[in-house]
Amino acid sequence: GENVEQHPSTLSVQEGDSAVIKCTYSDSASNYFPWYKQELGKGPQLIIDIRSNVGEKKDQRIAVTLNKTAKHFSLHITETQPEDSAVYFCAASTRGSTLGRLYFGRGTQLTVWP
Amino acid sequence: DTAVSQTPKYLVTQMGNDKSIKCEQNLGHDTMYWYKQDSKKFLKIMFSYNNKELIINETVPNRFSPKSPDKAHLNLHINSLELGDSAVYFCASSYASGAGGIDEQYFGPGTRLTVT
């Protein structure tokens, strides 16, 4: 099955700096890559996703890039704010797999210091 | 206007007991899921249902039995609870695209289960 690796496991940045979280996947048939943000005591919230037919997607301060050849994708957060502090998860889904199966990375604890 | 809701939010019980967690979604989705998040925050799928039909059944002890009375509800019943069942359980829902496609999954707020 698919194996998703996520790095780093913890990331601390100063407010206003950028943060980058990287994930790799093993199955070249994967075609959907969502990112989730989980705040303390809450459920994961979908913040951005990308499909294999595009290389980059942006939504305000958040962007995701995908390199299908290298089988890795990254989350970029610019102008970080304290409220960006949370655990971020990447995930991948394999084309033709059982409906709805997502394989998650192990998460990155992002802390933004004011 | 809650999209995916779960009850209860917290559940503390003793080993050997039987308990249920309920999940409801008002997004009109046709697929629902149960995930388990362990103490290290790892999210792992347990089950999924599409139009009330079991689609994914991971390697989960048969003490766990999901039930989907309709497309908007997916409940999780756990028999003979063990210490290792302590975790946060998340319900999620999505539309299912055809031919193994995938669509955005939306998660509930979670149920923290503590077995003593």
Short mmCIF file of C-alpha atoms in Angstrom, two decimals:
data_model
loop_
_atom_site.label_atom_id
_atom_site.label_comp_id
_atom_site.label_asym_id
_atom_site.label_seq_id
_atom_site.Cartn_x
_atom_site.Cartn_y
_atom_site.Cartn_z
CA GLY A 1 0.00 0.00 0.00
CA GLU A 2 0.87 3.68 -0.04
CA ASN A 3 3.48 5.02 2.41
CA VAL A 4 3.53 8.74 3.21
CA GLU A 5 6.50 10.24 5.03
CA GLN A 6 6.31 13.75 6.50
CA HIS A 7 9.10 16.04 7.72
CA PRO A 8 9.87 17.72 9.99
CA SER A 9 7.93 16.37 12.96
CA THR A 10 8.26 19.72 14.75
CA LEU A 11 8.84 23.19 13.34
CA SER A 12 9.25 26.48 15.19
CA VAL A 13 9.27 29.79 13.38
CA GLN A 14 9.09 33.47 14.26
CA GLU A 15 5.92 35.33 13.40
CA GLY A 16 6.17 36.68 9.87
CA ASP A 17 8.61 34.03 8.69
CA SER A 18 7.74 31.27 6.23
CA ALA A 19 7.19 27.61 7.11
CA VAL A 20 7.66 24.64 4.80
CA ILE A 21 6.51 21.08 5.46
CA LYS A 22 7.51 18.28 3.09
CA CYS A 23 5.97 14.91 2.31
CA THR A 24 6.97 12.01 0.10
CA TYR A 25 4.80 9.20 -1.14
CA SER A 26 5.61 5.77 -2.52
CA ASP A 27 2.81 4.88 -4.94
CA SER A 28 3.14 6.58 -8.31
CA ALA A 29 -0.59 5.97 -8.88
CA SER A 30 -1.51 8.45 -6.12
CA ASN A 31 -3.41 11.38 -7.59
CA TYR A 32 -4.86 13.43 -4.74
CA PHE A 33 -2.91 15.18 -1.98
CA PRO A 34 -4.79 17.08 0.74
CA TRP A 35 -3.36 18.98 3.69
CA TYR A 36 -5.11 19.17 7.03
CA LYS A 37 -4.65 21.49 10.00
CA GLN A 38 -5.54 20.18 13.45
CA GLU A 39 -5.82 22.61 16.31
CA LEU A 40 -5.70 21.41 19.90
CA GLY A 41 -8.85 19.53 20.85
CA LYS A 42 -10.38 19.76 17.37
CA GLY A 43 -10.75 17.58 14.32
CA PRO A 44 -8.50 17.89 11.25
CA GLN A 45 -9.60 20.67 8.93
CA LEU A 46 -8.92 20.57 5.21
CA ILE A 47 -6.91 23.68 4.30
CA ILE A 48 -5.75 23.00 0.76
CA ASP A 49 -5.43 20.11 -1.66
CA ILE A 50 -3.82 19.41 -5.01
CA ARG A 51 -4.45 16.85 -7.72
CA SER A 52 -1.83 15.23 -9.89
CA ASN A 53 -2.72 17.22 -12.98
CA VAL A 54 -1.34 20.48 -11.48
CA GLY A 55 2.04 21.39 -10.03
CA GLU A 56 1.13 24.22 -7.70
CA LYS A 57 -1.90 25.70 -5.99
CA LYS A 58 -2.21 28.83 -3.87
CA ASP A 59 -4.78 30.13 -1.44
CA GLN A 60 -3.78 33.43 0.16
CA ARG A 61 -0.82 32.67 2.47
CA ILE A 62 -0.89 28.94 1.81
CA ALA A 63 0.53 27.13 -1.20
CA VAL A 64 1.13 23.52 -2.10
CA THR A 65 3.56 22.19 -4.68
CA LEU A 66 3.67 18.75 -6.23
CA ASN A 67 6.56 17.02 -7.97
CA LYS A 68 5.19 13.81 -9.45
CA THR A 69 8.54 12.67 -10.80
CA ALA A 70 10.19 12.85 -7.39
CA LYS A 71 6.98 11.82 -5.63
CA HIS A 72 6.97 14.62 -3.14
CA PHE A 73 4.71 17.51 -2.25
CA SER A 74 5.12 20.43 0.09
CA LEU A 75 3.06 22.93 2.08
CA HIS A 76 4.28 26.50 2.19
CA ILE A 77 2.89 29.03 4.67
CA THR A 78 4.07 32.62 4.26
CA GLU A 79 3.83 35.49 6.76
CA THR A 80 3.09 33.07 9.57
CA GLN A 81 0.89 34.16 12.46
CA PRO A 82 0.49 32.70 15.97
CA GLU A 83 -2.90 31.30 14.95
CA ASP A 84 -1.13 29.12 12.37
CA SER A 85 0.23 27.08 15.30
CA ALA A 86 -1.24 23.59 14.99
CA VAL A 87 -0.46 20.06 13.82
CA TYR A 88 -0.40 19.77 10.02
CA PHE A 89 -1.00 16.49 8.20
CA CYS A 90 -0.34 15.60 4.60
CA ALA A 91 -2.16 12.73 2.94
CA ALA A 92 -2.25 10.86 -0.34
CA SER A 93 -4.85 8.85 -2.18
CA THR A 94 -4.16 6.20 -4.79
CA ARG A 95 -6.00 6.23 -8.09
CA GLY A 96 -8.31 3.26 -8.40
CA SER A 97 -8.08 2.42 -4.73
CA THR A 98 -11.02 1.65 -2.53
CA LEU A 99 -13.28 4.66 -2.34
CA GLY A 100 -12.02 7.39 -0.08
CA ARG A 101 -8.87 5.78 1.27
CA LEU A 102 -6.42 8.44 2.48
CA TYR A 103 -2.94 7.62 3.72
CA PHE A 104 -1.71 10.18 6.24
CA GLY A 105 1.74 11.38 7.17
CA ARG A 106 2.61 11.42 10.86
CA GLY A 107 2.05 15.14 11.28
CA THR A 108 4.12 18.27 11.89
CA GLN A 109 3.69 20.34 15.03
CA LEU A 110 4.11 23.95 13.89
CA THR A 111 4.69 26.60 16.53
CA VAL A 112 4.72 30.27 15.55
CA TRP A 113 6.32 32.53 18.15
CA PRO A 114 5.06 36.13 18.40
CA ASP B 1 -25.01 24.48 11.06
CA THR B 2 -22.51 21.82 12.17
CA ALA B 3 -21.26 19.80 9.21
CA VAL B 4 -20.02 16.59 10.87
CA SER B 5 -20.99 16.07 14.49
CA GLN B 6 -20.08 13.35 16.97
CA THR B 7 -21.39 12.40 20.38
CA PRO B 8 -20.14 12.16 22.99
CA LYS B 9 -17.08 14.40 22.92
CA TYR B 10 -15.55 12.61 25.90
CA LEU B 11 -16.10 9.04 27.01
CA VAL B 12 -14.50 7.55 30.10
CA THR B 13 -15.27 3.93 30.87
CA GLN B 14 -13.85 0.81 32.44
CA MET B 15 -12.29 -2.19 30.76
CA GLY B 16 -14.78 -4.77 29.64
CA ASN B 17 -17.63 -2.32 29.08
CA ASP B 18 -19.48 -1.82 25.77
CA LYS B 19 -19.87 1.70 24.39
CA SER B 20 -21.11 3.49 21.28
CA ILE B 21 -20.09 6.68 19.48
CA LYS B 22 -22.51 8.38 17.13
CA CYS B 23 -21.78 10.44 14.04
CA GLU B 24 -24.03 12.52 11.83
CA GLN B 25 -23.30 14.67 8.79
CA ASN B 26 -25.60 17.24 7.19
CA LEU B 27 -23.48 17.84 4.08
CA GLY B 28 -25.42 15.44 1.88
CA HIS B 29 -22.33 13.24 1.46
CA ASP B 30 -22.68 9.59 0.52
CA THR B 31 -19.53 8.23 2.17
CA MET B 32 -18.59 8.22 5.85
CA TYR B 33 -15.48 7.07 7.70
CA TRP B 34 -14.13 6.26 11.12
CA TYR B 35 -10.51 7.11 11.97
CA LYS B 36 -8.49 6.40 15.08
CA GLN B 37 -5.85 8.87 16.29
CA ASP B 38 -3.38 7.47 18.76
CA SER B 39 -1.41 9.28 21.44
CA LYS B 40 1.28 10.17 18.90
CA LYS B 41 -1.32 11.85 16.68
CA PHE B 42 -1.15 9.19 13.97
CA LEU B 43 -4.42 9.04 11.98
CA LYS B 44 -5.46 5.66 10.68
CA ILE B 45 -8.62 4.69 8.87
CA MET B 46 -10.77 2.00 10.44
CA PHE B 47 -13.92 1.78 8.31
CA SER B 48 -15.74 3.51 5.51
CA TYR B 49 -19.30 3.23 4.27
CA ASN B 50 -20.67 4.30 0.93
CA ASN B 51 -24.46 4.56 0.71
CA LYS B 52 -24.75 2.40 3.84
CA GLU B 53 -22.48 -0.29 2.37
CA LEU B 54 -19.21 -1.23 4.07
CA ILE B 55 -16.33 -0.38 1.73
CA ILE B 56 -13.20 -0.26 3.87
CA ASN B 57 -12.64 -2.56 6.81
CA GLU B 58 -9.09 -2.24 8.03
CA THR B 59 -7.39 -4.70 10.35
CA VAL B 60 -9.57 -3.78 13.29
CA PRO B 61 -10.58 -6.21 16.06
CA ASN B 62 -14.09 -7.51 15.53
CA ARG B 63 -14.98 -5.95 18.90
CA PHE B 64 -15.47 -2.82 16.76
CA SER B 65 -18.69 -2.86 14.78
CA PRO B 66 -19.78 0.08 12.66
CA LYS B 67 -23.39 0.58 11.70
CA SER B 68 -24.84 2.93 9.11
CA PRO B 69 -28.61 3.25 9.39
CA ASP B 70 -28.66 5.80 6.56
CA LYS B 71 -26.27 7.90 4.48
CA ALA B 72 -26.15 10.66 7.07
CA HIS B 73 -25.25 8.51 10.08
CA LEU B 74 -22.41 6.18 10.96
CA ASN B 75 -22.14 4.81 14.46
CA LEU B 76 -19.32 2.88 16.07
CA HIS B 77 -20.01 0.25 18.72
CA ILE B 78 -17.15 -1.19 20.73
CA ASN B 79 -17.51 -4.34 22.80
CA SER B 80 -15.34 -5.48 25.70
CA LEU B 81 -13.25 -2.31 25.81
CA GLU B 82 -9.52 -2.67 26.41
CA LEU B 83 -6.89 -0.22 27.65
CA GLY B 84 -5.39 -0.07 24.16
CA ASP B 85 -8.65 1.27 22.76
CA SER B 86 -7.97 4.61 24.45
CA ALA B 87 -7.61 7.15 21.64
CA VAL B 88 -9.45 9.90 19.84
CA TYR B 89 -11.94 8.62 17.27
CA PHE B 90 -12.87 10.82 14.34
CA CYS B 91 -15.77 10.52 11.99
CA ALA B 92 -15.45 12.01 8.50
CA SER B 93 -17.56 12.26 5.37
CA SER B 94 -17.17 12.99 1.67
CA TYR B 95 -18.71 12.53 -1.73
CA ALA B 96 -17.40 9.46 -3.51
CA SER B 97 -16.32 10.05 -7.08
CA GLY B 98 -16.65 7.21 -9.54
CA ALA B 99 -13.91 4.82 -10.63
CA GLY B 100 -11.94 5.04 -7.40
CA GLY B 101 -11.90 8.79 -7.40
CA ILE B 102 -11.55 10.82 -4.25
CA ASP B 103 -13.17 13.92 -2.95
CA GLU B 104 -12.56 16.19 0.01
CA GLN B 105 -13.11 14.58 3.40
CA TYR B 106 -14.50 16.63 6.26
CA PHE B 107 -13.83 15.58 9.83
CA GLY B 108 -15.92 15.77 12.97
CA PRO B 109 -14.61 17.21 16.26
CA GLY B 110 -13.60 13.80 17.64
CA THR B 111 -14.49 11.62 20.61
CA ARG B 112 -11.80 11.14 23.23
CA LEU B 113 -12.19 7.63 24.62
CA THR B 114 -10.39 6.78 27.84
CA VAL B 115 -10.49 3.22 29.10
CA THR B 116 -9.45 2.70 32.72
#
